[in-house]
mmCIF file of C-alpha atoms in Angstrom:
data_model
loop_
_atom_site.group_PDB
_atom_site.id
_atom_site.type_symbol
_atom_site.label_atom_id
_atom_site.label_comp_id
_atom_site.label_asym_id
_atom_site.label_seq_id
_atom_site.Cartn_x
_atom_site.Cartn_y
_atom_site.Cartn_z
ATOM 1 C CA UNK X 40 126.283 174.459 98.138
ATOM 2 C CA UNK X 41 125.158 173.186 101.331
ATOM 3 C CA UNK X 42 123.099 169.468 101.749
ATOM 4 C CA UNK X 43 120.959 168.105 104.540
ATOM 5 C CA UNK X 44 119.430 164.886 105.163
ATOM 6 C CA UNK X 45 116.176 163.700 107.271
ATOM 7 C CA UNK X 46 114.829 159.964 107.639
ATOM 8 C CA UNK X 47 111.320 159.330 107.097
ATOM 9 C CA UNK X 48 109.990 155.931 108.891
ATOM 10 C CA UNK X 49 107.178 154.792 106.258
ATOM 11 C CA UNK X 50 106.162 154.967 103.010
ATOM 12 C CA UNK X 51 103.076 156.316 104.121
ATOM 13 C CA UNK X 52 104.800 159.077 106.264
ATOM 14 C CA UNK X 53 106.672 160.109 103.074
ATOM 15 C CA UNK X 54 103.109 159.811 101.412
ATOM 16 C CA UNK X 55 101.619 162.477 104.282
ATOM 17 C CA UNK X 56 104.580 164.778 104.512
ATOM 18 C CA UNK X 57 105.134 165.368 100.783
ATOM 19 C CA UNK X 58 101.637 164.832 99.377
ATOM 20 C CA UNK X 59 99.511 163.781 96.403
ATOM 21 C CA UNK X 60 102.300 163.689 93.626
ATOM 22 C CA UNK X 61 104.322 165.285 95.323
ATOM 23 C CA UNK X 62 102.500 169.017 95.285
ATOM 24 C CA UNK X 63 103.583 169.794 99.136
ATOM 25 C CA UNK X 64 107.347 168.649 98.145
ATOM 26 C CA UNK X 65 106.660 171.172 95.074
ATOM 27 C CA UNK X 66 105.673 173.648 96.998
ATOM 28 C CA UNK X 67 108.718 173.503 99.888
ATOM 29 C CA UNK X 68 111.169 173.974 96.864
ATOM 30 C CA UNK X 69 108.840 176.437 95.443
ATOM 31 C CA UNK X 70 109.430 178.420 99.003
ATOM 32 C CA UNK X 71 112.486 178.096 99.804
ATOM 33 C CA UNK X 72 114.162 177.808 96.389
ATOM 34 C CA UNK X 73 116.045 174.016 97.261
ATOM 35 C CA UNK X 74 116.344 170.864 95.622
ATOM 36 C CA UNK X 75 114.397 168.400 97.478
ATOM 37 C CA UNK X 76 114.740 164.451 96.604
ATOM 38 C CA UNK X 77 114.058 161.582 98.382
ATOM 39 C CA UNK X 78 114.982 157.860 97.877
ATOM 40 C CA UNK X 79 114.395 154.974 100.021
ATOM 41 C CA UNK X 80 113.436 157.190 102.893
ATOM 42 C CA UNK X 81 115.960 158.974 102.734
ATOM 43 C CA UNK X 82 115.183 162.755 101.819
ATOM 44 C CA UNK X 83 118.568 165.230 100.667
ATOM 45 C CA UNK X 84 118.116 168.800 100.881
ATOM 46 C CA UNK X 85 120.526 171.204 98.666
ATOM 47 C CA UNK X 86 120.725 174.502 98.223
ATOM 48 C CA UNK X 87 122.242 178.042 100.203
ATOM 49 C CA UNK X 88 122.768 177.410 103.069
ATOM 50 C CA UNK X 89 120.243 179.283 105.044
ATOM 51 C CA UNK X 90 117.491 178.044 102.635
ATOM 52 C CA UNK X 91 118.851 174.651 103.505
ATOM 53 C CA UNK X 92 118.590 175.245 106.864
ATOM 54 C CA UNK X 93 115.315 176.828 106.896
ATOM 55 C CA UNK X 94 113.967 173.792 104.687
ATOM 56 C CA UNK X 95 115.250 171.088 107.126
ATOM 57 C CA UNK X 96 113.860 173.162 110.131
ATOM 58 C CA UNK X 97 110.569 173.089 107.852
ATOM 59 C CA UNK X 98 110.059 169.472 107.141
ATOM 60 C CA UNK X 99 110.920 168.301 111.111
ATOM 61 C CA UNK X 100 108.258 170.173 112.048
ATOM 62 C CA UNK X 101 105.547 169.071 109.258
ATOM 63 C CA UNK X 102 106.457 165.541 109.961
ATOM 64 C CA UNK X 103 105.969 166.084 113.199
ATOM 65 C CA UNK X 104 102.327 167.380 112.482
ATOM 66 C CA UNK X 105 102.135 164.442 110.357
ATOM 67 C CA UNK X 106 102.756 162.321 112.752
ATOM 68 C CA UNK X 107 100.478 163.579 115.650
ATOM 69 C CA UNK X 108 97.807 164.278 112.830
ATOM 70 C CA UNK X 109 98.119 162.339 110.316
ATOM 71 C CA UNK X 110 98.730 165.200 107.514
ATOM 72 C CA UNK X 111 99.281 168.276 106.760
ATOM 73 C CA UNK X 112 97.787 171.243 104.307
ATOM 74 C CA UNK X 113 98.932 174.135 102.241
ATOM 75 C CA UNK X 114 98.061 176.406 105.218
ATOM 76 C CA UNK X 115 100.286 174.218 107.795
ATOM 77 C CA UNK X 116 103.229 174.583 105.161
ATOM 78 C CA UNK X 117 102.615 178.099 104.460
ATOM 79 C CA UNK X 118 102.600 178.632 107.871
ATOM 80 C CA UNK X 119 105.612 176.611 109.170
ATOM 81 C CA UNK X 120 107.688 177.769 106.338
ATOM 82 C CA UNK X 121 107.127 181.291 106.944
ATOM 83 C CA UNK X 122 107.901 180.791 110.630
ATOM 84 C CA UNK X 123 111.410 179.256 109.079
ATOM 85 C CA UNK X 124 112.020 182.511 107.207
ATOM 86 C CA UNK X 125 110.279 181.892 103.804
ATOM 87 C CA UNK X 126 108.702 184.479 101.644
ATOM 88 C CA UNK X 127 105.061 183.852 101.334
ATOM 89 C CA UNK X 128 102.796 185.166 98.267
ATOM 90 C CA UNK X 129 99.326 186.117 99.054
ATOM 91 C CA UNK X 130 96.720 187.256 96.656
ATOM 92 C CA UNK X 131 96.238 190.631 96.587
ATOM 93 C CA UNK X 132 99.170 191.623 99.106
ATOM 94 C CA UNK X 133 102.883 192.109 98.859
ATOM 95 C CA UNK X 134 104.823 189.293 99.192
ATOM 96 C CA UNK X 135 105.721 188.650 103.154
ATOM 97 C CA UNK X 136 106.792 186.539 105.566
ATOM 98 C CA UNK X 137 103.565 185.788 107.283
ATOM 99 C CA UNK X 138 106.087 184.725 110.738
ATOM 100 C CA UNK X 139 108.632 186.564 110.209
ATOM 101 C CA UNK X 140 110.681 188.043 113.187
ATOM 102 C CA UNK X 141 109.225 191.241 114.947
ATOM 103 C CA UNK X 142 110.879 194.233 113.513
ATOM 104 C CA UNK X 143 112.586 194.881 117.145
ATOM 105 C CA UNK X 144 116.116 193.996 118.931
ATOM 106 C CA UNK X 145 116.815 194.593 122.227
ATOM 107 C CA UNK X 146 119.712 193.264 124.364
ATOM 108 C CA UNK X 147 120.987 191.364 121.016
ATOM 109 C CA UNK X 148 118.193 189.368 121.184
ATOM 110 C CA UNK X 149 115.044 189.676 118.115
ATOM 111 C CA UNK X 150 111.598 188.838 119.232
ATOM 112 C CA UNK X 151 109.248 186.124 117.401
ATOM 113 C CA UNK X 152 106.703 183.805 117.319
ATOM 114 C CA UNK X 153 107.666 180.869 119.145
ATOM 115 C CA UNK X 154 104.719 178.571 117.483
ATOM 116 C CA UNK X 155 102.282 178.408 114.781
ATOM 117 C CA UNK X 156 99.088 180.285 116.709
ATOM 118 C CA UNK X 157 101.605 182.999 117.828
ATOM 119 C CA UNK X 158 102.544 183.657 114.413
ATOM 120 C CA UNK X 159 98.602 183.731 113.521
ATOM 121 C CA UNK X 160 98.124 185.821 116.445
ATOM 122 C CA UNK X 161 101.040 188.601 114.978
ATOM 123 C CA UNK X 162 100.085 188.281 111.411
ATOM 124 C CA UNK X 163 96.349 188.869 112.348
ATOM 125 C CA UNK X 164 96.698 192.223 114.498
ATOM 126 C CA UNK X 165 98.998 193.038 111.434
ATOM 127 C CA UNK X 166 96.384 192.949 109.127
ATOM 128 C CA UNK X 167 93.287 194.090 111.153
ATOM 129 C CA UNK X 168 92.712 197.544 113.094
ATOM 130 C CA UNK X 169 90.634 195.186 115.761
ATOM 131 C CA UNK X 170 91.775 192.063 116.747
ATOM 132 C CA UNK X 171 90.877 189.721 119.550
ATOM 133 C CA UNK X 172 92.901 187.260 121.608
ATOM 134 C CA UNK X 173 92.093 184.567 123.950
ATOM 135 C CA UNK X 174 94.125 182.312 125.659
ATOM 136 C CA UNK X 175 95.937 180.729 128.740
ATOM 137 C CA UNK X 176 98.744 182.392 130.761
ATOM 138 C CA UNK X 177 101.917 181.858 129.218
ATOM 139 C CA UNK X 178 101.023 182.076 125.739
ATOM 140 C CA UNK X 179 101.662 185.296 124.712
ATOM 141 C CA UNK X 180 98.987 187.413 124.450
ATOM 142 C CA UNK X 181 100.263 190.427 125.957
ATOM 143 C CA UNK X 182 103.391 189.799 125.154
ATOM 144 C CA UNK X 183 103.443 190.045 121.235
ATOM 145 C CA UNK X 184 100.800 192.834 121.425
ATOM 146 C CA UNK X 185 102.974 194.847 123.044
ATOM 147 C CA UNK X 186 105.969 193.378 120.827
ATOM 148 C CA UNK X 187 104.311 194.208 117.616
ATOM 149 C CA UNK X 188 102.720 197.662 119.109
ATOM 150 C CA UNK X 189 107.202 199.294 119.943
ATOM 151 C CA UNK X 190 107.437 197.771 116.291
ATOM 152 C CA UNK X 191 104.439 199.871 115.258
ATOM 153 C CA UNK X 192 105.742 202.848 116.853
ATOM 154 C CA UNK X 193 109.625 202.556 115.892
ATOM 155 C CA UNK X 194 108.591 202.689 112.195
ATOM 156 C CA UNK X 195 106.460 205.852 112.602
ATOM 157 C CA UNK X 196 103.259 204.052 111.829
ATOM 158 C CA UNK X 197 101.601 205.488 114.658
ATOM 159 C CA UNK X 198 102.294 208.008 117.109
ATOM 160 C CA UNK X 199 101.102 206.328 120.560
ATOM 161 C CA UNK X 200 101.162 203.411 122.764
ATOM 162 C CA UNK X 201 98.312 202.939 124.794
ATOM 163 C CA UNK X 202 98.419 199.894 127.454
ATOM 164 C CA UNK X 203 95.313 199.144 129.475
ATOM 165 C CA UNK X 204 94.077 197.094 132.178
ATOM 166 C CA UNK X 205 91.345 196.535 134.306
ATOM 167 C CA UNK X 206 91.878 197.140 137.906
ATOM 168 C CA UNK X 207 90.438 194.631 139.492
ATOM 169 C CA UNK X 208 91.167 194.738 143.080
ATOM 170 C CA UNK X 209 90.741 191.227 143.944
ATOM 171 C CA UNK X 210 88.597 191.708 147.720
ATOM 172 C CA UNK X 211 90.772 195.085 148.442
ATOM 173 C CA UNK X 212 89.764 198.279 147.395
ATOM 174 C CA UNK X 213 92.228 200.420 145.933
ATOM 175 C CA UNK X 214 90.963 203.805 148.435
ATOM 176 C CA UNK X 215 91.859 201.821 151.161
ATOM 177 C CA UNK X 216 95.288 200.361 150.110
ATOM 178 C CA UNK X 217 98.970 202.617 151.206
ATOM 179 C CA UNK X 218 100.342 204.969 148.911
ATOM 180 C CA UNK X 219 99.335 207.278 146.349
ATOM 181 C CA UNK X 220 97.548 206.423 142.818
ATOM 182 C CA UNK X 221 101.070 205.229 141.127
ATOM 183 C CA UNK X 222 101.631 203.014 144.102
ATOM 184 C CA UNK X 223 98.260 201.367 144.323
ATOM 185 C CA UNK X 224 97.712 200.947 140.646
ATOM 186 C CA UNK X 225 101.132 199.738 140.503
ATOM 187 C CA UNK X 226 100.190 195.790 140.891
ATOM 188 C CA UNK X 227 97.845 196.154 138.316
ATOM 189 C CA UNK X 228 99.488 197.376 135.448
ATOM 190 C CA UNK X 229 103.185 195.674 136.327
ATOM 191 C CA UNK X 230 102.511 192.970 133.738
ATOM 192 C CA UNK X 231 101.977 195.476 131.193
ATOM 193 C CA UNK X 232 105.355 197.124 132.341
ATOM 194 C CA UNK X 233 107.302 193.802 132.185
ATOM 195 C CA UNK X 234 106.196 193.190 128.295
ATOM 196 C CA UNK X 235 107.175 196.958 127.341
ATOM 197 C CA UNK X 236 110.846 196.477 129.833
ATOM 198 C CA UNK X 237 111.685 193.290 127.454
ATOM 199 C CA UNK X 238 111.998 195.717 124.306
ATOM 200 C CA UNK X 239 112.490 199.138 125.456
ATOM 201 C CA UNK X 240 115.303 199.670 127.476
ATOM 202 C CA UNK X 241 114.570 201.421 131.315
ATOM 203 C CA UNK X 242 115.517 205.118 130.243
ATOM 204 C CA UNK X 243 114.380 205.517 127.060
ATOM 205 C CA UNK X 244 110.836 203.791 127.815
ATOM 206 C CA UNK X 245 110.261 206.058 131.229
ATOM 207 C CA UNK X 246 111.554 208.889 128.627
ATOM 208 C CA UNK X 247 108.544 207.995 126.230
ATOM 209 C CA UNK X 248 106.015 207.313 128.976
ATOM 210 C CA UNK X 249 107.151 211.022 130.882
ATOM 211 C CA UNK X 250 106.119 212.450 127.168
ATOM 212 C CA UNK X 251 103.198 209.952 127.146
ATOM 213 C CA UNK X 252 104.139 208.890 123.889
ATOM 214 C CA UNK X 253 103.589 205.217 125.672
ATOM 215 C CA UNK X 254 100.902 205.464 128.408
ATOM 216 C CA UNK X 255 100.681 202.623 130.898
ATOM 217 C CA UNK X 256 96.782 203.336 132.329
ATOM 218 C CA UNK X 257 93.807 201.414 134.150
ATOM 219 C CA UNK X 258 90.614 201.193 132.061
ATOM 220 C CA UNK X 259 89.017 203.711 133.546
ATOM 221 C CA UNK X 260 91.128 206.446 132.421
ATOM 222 C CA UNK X 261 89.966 205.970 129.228
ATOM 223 C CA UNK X 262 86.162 207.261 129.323
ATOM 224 C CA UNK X 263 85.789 209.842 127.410
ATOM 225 C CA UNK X 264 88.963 209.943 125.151
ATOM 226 C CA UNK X 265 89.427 209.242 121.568
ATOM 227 C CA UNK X 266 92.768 207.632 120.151
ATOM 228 C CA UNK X 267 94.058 208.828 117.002
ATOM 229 C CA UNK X 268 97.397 207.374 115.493
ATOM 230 C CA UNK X 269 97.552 205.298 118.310
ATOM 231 C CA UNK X 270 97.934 200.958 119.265
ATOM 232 C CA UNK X 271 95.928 200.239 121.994
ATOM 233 C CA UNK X 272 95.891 197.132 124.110
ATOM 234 C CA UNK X 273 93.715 195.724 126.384
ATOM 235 C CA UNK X 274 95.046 193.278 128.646
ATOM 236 C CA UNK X 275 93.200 191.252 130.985
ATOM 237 C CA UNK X 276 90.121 191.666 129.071
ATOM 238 C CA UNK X 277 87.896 188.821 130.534
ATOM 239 C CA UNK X 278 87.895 191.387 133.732
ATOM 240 C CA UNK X 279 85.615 193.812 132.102
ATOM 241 C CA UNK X 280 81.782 194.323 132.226
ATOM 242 C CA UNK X 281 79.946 194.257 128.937
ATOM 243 C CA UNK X 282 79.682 198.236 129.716
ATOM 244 C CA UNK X 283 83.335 198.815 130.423
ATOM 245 C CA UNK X 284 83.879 196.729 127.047
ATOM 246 C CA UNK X 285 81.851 198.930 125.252
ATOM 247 C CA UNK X 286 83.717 202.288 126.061
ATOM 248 C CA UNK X 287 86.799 201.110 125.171
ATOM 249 C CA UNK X 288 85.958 200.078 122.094
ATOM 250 C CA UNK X 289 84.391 203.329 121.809
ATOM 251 C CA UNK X 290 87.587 204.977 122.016
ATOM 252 C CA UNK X 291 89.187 203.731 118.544
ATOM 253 C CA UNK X 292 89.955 207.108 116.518
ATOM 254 C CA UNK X 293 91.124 207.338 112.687
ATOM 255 C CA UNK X 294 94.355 205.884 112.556
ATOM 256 C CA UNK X 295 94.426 203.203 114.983
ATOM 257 C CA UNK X 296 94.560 199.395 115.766
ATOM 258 C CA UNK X 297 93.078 197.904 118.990
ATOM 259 C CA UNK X 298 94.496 194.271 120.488
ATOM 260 C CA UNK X 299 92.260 192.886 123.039
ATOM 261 C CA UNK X 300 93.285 190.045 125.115
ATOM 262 C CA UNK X 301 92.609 187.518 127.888
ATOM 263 C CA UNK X 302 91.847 184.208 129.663
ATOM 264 C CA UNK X 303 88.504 183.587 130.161
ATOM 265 C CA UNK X 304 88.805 180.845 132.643
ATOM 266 C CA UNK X 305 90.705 183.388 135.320
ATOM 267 C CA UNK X 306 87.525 185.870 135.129
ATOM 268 C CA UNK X 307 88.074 187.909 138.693
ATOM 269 C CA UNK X 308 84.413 189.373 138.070
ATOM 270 C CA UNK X 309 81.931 189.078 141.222
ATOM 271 C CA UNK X 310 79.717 186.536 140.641
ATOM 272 C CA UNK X 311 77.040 186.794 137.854
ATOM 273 C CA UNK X 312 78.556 189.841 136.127
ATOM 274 C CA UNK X 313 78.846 188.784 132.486
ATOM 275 C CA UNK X 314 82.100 189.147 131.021
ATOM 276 C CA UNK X 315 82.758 191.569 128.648
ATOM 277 C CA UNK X 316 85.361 189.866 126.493
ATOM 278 C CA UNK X 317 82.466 187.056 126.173
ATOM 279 C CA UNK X 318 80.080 189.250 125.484
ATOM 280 C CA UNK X 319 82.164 191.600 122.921
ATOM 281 C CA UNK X 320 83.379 187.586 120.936
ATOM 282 C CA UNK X 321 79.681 186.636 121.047
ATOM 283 C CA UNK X 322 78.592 190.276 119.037
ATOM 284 C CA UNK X 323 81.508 190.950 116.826
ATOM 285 C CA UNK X 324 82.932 187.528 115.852
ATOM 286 C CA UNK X 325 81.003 187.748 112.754
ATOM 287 C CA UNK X 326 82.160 190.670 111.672
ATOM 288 C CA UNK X 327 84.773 189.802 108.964
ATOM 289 C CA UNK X 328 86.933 193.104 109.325
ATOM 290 C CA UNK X 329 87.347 192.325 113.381
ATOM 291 C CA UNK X 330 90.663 189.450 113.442
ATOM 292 C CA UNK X 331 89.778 186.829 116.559
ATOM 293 C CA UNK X 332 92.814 184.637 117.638
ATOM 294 C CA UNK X 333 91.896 181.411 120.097
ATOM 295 C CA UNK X 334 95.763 180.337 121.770
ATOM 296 C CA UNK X 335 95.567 177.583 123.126
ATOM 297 C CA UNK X 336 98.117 174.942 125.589
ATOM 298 C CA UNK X 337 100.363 174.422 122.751
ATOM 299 C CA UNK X 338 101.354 177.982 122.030
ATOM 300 C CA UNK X 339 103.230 178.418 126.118
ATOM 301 C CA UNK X 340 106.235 179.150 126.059
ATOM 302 C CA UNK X 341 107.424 179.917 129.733
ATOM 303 C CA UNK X 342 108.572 176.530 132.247
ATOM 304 C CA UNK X 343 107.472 173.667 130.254
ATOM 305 C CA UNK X 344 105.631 172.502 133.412
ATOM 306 C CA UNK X 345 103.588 175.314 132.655
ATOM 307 C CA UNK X 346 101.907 173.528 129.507
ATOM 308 C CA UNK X 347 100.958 170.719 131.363
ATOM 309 C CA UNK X 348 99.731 172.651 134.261
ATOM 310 C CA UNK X 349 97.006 174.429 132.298
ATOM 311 C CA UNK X 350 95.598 171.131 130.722
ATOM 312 C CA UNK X 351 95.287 169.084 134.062
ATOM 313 C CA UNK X 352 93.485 172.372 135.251
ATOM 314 C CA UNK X 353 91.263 172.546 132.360
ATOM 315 C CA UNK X 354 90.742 168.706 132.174
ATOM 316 C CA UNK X 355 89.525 168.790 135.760
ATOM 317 C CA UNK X 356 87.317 171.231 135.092
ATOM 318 C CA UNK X 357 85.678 169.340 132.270
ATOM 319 C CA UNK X 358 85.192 166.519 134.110
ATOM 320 C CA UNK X 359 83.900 168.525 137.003
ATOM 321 C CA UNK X 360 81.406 170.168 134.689
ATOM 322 C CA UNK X 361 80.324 167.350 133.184
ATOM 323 C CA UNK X 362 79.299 165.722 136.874
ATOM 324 C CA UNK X 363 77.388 168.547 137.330
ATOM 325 C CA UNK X 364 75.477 168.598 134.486
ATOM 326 C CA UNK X 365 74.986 164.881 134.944
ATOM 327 C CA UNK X 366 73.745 165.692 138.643
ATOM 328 C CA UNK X 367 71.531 168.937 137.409
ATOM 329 C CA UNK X 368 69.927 166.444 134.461
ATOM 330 C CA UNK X 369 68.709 163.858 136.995
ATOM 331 C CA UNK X 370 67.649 166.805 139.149
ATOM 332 C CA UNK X 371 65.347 167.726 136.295
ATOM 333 C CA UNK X 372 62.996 164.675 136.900
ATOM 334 C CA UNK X 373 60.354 166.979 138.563
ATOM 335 C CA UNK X 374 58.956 168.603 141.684
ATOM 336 C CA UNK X 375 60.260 166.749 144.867
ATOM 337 C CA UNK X 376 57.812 166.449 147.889
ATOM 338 C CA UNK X 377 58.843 165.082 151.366
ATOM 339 C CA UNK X 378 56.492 162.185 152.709
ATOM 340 C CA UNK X 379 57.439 161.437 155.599
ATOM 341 C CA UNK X 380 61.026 161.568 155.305
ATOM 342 C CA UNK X 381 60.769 159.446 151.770
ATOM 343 C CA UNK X 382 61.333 161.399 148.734
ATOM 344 C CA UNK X 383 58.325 161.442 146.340
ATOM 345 C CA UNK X 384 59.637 162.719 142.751
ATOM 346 C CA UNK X 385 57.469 163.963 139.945
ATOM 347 C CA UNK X 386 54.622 164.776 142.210
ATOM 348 C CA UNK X 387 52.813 167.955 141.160
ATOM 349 C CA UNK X 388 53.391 169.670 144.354
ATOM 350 C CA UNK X 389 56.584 171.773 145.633
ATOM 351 C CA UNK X 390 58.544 170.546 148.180
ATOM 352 C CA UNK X 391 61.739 170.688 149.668
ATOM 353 C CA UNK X 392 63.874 167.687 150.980
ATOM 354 C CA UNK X 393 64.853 168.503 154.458
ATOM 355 C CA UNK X 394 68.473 166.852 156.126
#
């Protein structure tokens, strides 16, 4: 028998963290079959020891949503408690753990989630054939597609690995660059590489990609091919046209899941060229069969300065947007005509103010 103890500050954090009558303290014994009591407080934990443990682990992190929120739901204990190695039961379904670790080791080391949308994100390409991500750097997008795709394949659920990117070259174009095709597409598709080098080790992954059992491709190789038994990911999505979007989508055979993914805010597009990852969420968001993840901030897990990085960026760019629209509203007041060197606004004629 193994015991824990946490502190709760209030009353009313006790009141937040283990519900109306108690039904989210229910519920955490419920999942991870503990005793749960709390006095004064003071809340004791008994039980096995790794249900102990994964309990604890469990109600730190609620009452830390509790505290930034100001409660919690079924969903956010579902969720957490998964993540802590629960067994979830979900109508209609097996039981599962919804967070559980990706079915992969490498180095001695197994890969999971690291926060709540991650383990959305990996539960949600699990259960869709189509799933879209969207995100900033750092969050894992690529990362646990490619994760849950060597999982995919180890288990024999599907036969191929397809990973794709757009190769956008960024002012250079590729026919003018040194080397042949590997080397210049190289840059592109290294991110891709880096994912699949963190579970696969070097030999047996350039082993699977010289039998192109794992293929490692721009977008562009994949007009006019259809994928059967095969996970396909799309990385750096917010780089594609609408048309470019619409082949590859195209190219989903029996058999097969797709994981699109990308940033929106580093679109490398020319200027006006609508994004096809904007233009793909926009059209197929509604459809209920097609999984769409939004990662946000919280979900980074490289440097910690990273996190913080990303929301004074995106903060900026708020405020920047909102001066503009403030400037373009006040703009809107009509048709400016120059009188000599005065500005006349809301005159009927055209004019143009001269500096």
């Amino acid at each position: 028998m193994t015991e824990a103890t946490l502190m709760v500050n209030s009353p009313e954090e006790l009141l937040q963290l283990f519900g109306p009558r108690d039904q989210h303290l229910r519920k955490l014994r419920q999942l991870f079959d503990v005793t749960i009591t709390h006095r004064n407080g003071r809340v004791r934990i008994a039980g096995e020891g790794e249900n102990v443990n994964g309990a604890m682990r469990s109600l730190e992190l609620l009452l830390n949503q509790c505290r930034k929120r100001g409660g919690i739901n079924d969903e956010d204990i579902e969720t957490v408690a998964a993540q802590q190695g629960a067994t979830i039961e979900r109508a209609g379904t097996a039981k599962i753990a919804a967070t559980e670790d990706i079915a992969i080791q490498h180095a001695g080391r197994r890969i999971r989630p690291r926060t709540e949308g991650q383990a959305h994100y990996v539960e949600t390409i699990r259960d869709h054939d189509l799933t879209f991500a969207t995100g900033p750097a750092g969050c894992g997008k690529t990362y646990l597609a490619v994760a849950t795709a060597v999982e995919a394949l180890k288990a024999g659920q599907i036969r191929k690995i397809v990973l794709v990117r757009p190769a956008v070259e960024a002012g250079e174009n590729l026919g003018f660059l040194p080397g042949d095709l590997r080397a210049k597409l190289n840059p592109y598709l290294r991110p891709l590489l880096d994912a699949l080098g963190e579970m696969v080790d070097y030999d047996r992954a350039r082993e699977l990609m010289e039998q192109e059992i794992i293929e490692v491709i721009p977008l562009a190789y994949m007009r006019g091919r259809t994928l059967n038994d095969a996970f396909i990911i799309l990385d750096e999505a917010q780089n594609t046209t609408v048309a470019q979007m619409k082949m590859f989508l195209t190219r989903m055979g029996e058999r097969s899941k797709m994981v699109v993914s990308g940033d929106a805010t580093q679109q490398d597009l020319p200027h006006g060229v609508t994004s096809g990852l904007r233009d793909a969420l926009r059209r197929l968001s509604p459809i209920k069969a097609i999984g769409v993840v939004r990662l946000g901030p919280q979900d980074i897990v490289r440097h910690r300065l990273v996190q913080r990085i990303v929301e004074a960026y995106e903060a900026d760019d708020v405020g920047r947007n909102n001066a503009e629209s403030g400037r373009g509203s006040r703009n809107r007041r009509g048709p400016v005509r120059v009188i000599g060197g005065d500005v006349a606004a809301g005159s009927s004629g055209e004019g143009r103010l001269d500096r």
